[in-house]
Amino acid sequence: MMRDGHIHTPFCPHGSTDSFEEYIDKAIESGFKEISFTEHAPLPDGFIDPTPDKDSGMDKAYLKDYIHQLKRLKERYQSKIIINIGLEVDYIIGFENQTRHFLNEFGPFLDDAILSVHFLKAADEYVCIDFSDKVYLQFANKVGGIAPMYELYYETVKKSILADLGPYKPTRIGHPTLIHKFQLAHSEQIDDSLRIKEVLTLMKQYHYELDFNSAGISKPFCKEPYPPLPFVQFAKELNIPIIFGSDAHTAQDLHQHHEALQQKIIF
């Protein structure tokens, strides 16, 4: 069954104003039978968004309306497509308790959710690692280089898998090689294959799904999905459930690269 499990919405503060209906109608026209809207959850209480516009997560004041609108659309389209109400939740070191409390409050209203690492911590500073190539390279310099930054990223992803975030913790790990987003912005050749396999093996051990995320193919400094195809094959060999996600922030990008990837990997 064709499914897109990672879709953003007009509630995304750094996305587009494309309506829910635009996404849904396109999914139906494209032959998809199931979609998950996974808007960026509000960031944890007390966490200061390090991005310039403070727009990494949804404003919590809009969350109930987000859920209400999707409940209505689930009913309206139920004969044509399965619509899951979801969130993409950030794992941020040091804010596990706040995240657990948030999930305990809103988890009962969700059908689906993704747990992702966008923020890395060094000393007392947090950085949104996928914000820009400039921020990415500056942070690498701060932590001692590209290789140490990769190490920090994968260690943070592993902590996200092991973290106690309560009974409503998401069961899918989002784009677990997001650190590759700006890999062509530096000249170093980093072999992180063992680290990626460690992450996937840990996901298998703790029964997590994989967000097979096509968005990286369209990123000029990445040019590959998250994770790259050989590691999707490795995940298949481990019998990890693989859920395609376009990570679309506009209706135009919905299901981006799905057909080409499905020809290479059956998922």
Short mmCIF file of N, CA, C and O in Angstrom, two decimals, residues 5-6 17 21 29 33 56 61 68 72-73 79 86 113 118 122 126 165 170 173 192 206 225 227 233 245 264:
data_model
loop_
_atom_site.label_atom_id
_atom_site.label_comp_id
_atom_site.label_asym_id
_atom_site.label_seq_id
_atom_site.Cartn_x
_atom_site.Cartn_y
_atom_site.Cartn_z
N GLY A 5 4.52 8.91 5.04
CA GLY A 5 4.41 9.05 6.49
C GLY A 5 5.06 10.28 7.09
O GLY A 5 5.20 10.35 8.32
N HIS A 6 5.43 11.26 6.26
CA HIS A 6 6.12 12.45 6.79
C HIS A 6 5.74 13.65 5.94
O HIS A 6 6.35 13.91 4.91
N THR A 17 1.88 27.97 2.90
CA THR A 17 0.47 28.13 3.28
C THR A 17 -0.43 27.16 2.51
O THR A 17 -1.66 27.28 2.58
N GLU A 21 -6.14 20.38 2.23
CA GLU A 21 -6.84 19.78 1.10
C GLU A 21 -5.95 19.64 -0.13
O GLU A 21 -6.07 18.66 -0.88
N GLU A 29 -4.87 11.65 -5.88
CA GLU A 29 -4.62 11.63 -7.32
C GLU A 29 -3.38 10.81 -7.67
O GLU A 29 -3.31 10.21 -8.75
N LYS A 33 -2.69 5.60 -0.52
CA LYS A 33 -3.82 5.12 0.28
C LYS A 33 -3.76 5.57 1.73
O LYS A 33 -4.73 5.44 2.46
N SER A 56 11.22 26.94 14.37
CA SER A 56 11.48 25.52 14.15
C SER A 56 10.28 24.64 14.48
O SER A 56 10.16 23.53 13.93
N ALA A 61 -0.07 27.31 20.88
CA ALA A 61 -1.42 27.86 20.90
C ALA A 61 -2.27 27.35 19.74
O ALA A 61 -3.51 27.38 19.81
N HIS A 68 -7.93 19.47 15.67
CA HIS A 68 -9.36 19.57 15.33
C HIS A 68 -9.58 19.55 13.83
O HIS A 68 -10.47 18.84 13.32
N ARG A 72 -11.56 16.54 11.48
CA ARG A 72 -12.64 16.81 10.53
C ARG A 72 -12.29 16.25 9.15
O ARG A 72 -13.14 15.65 8.48
N LEU A 73 -11.05 16.44 8.72
CA LEU A 73 -10.63 15.96 7.40
C LEU A 73 -10.55 14.44 7.34
O LEU A 73 -10.83 13.85 6.29
N SER A 79 -13.47 7.68 3.07
CA SER A 79 -13.77 6.69 2.04
C SER A 79 -12.71 6.67 0.93
O SER A 79 -12.71 5.77 0.09
N GLY A 86 -0.57 13.39 13.13
CA GLY A 86 0.74 13.13 13.72
C GLY A 86 1.52 14.38 14.03
O GLY A 86 1.09 15.51 13.75
N ALA A 113 3.52 9.43 14.89
CA ALA A 113 4.49 10.44 15.29
C ALA A 113 5.90 10.00 14.91
O ALA A 113 6.18 8.80 14.77
N HIS A 118 17.13 17.43 15.33
CA HIS A 118 17.52 18.61 14.55
C HIS A 118 18.51 19.47 15.32
O HIS A 118 19.24 20.26 14.73
N ALA A 122 26.54 21.47 22.26
CA ALA A 122 27.97 21.46 22.58
C ALA A 122 28.20 22.50 23.67
O ALA A 122 27.82 23.66 23.51
N TYR A 126 23.09 25.22 21.92
CA TYR A 126 22.34 24.37 21.02
C TYR A 126 22.38 24.99 19.63
O TYR A 126 22.37 26.21 19.47
N LEU A 165 10.68 8.65 27.15
CA LEU A 165 9.77 9.76 26.86
C LEU A 165 8.33 9.37 27.12
O LEU A 165 7.40 10.04 26.67
N PRO A 170 7.15 8.60 20.19
CA PRO A 170 7.05 8.17 18.79
C PRO A 170 7.82 6.88 18.54
O PRO A 170 8.85 6.62 19.17
N ILE A 173 11.87 6.75 13.84
CA ILE A 173 13.01 7.65 13.94
C ILE A 173 13.13 8.42 12.62
O ILE A 173 13.26 7.83 11.55
N ASP A 192 31.00 7.08 7.75
CA ASP A 192 30.17 6.90 8.95
C ASP A 192 29.31 5.65 8.85
O ASP A 192 28.30 5.53 9.54
N TYR A 206 15.15 -1.98 19.71
CA TYR A 206 14.09 -1.33 20.49
C TYR A 206 12.81 -1.12 19.68
O TYR A 206 11.93 -0.36 20.09
N PRO A 225 18.92 10.32 -0.31
CA PRO A 225 17.88 10.22 0.73
C PRO A 225 18.52 10.02 2.10
O PRO A 225 19.71 9.73 2.22
N PRO A 227 18.05 7.48 5.19
CA PRO A 227 19.47 7.25 4.95
C PRO A 227 19.74 6.88 3.49
O PRO A 227 18.79 6.60 2.74
N GLN A 233 18.68 -0.83 2.57
CA GLN A 233 18.77 -2.27 2.34
C GLN A 233 19.20 -3.00 3.61
O GLN A 233 18.66 -4.07 3.94
N GLY A 245 8.83 8.69 3.56
CA GLY A 245 8.39 10.02 3.95
C GLY A 245 8.97 11.06 3.01
O GLY A 245 10.19 11.09 2.80
N LYS A 264 14.16 1.24 -6.87
CA LYS A 264 15.47 0.78 -6.40
C LYS A 264 15.37 -0.05 -5.12
O LYS A 264 16.16 -0.97 -4.92
#
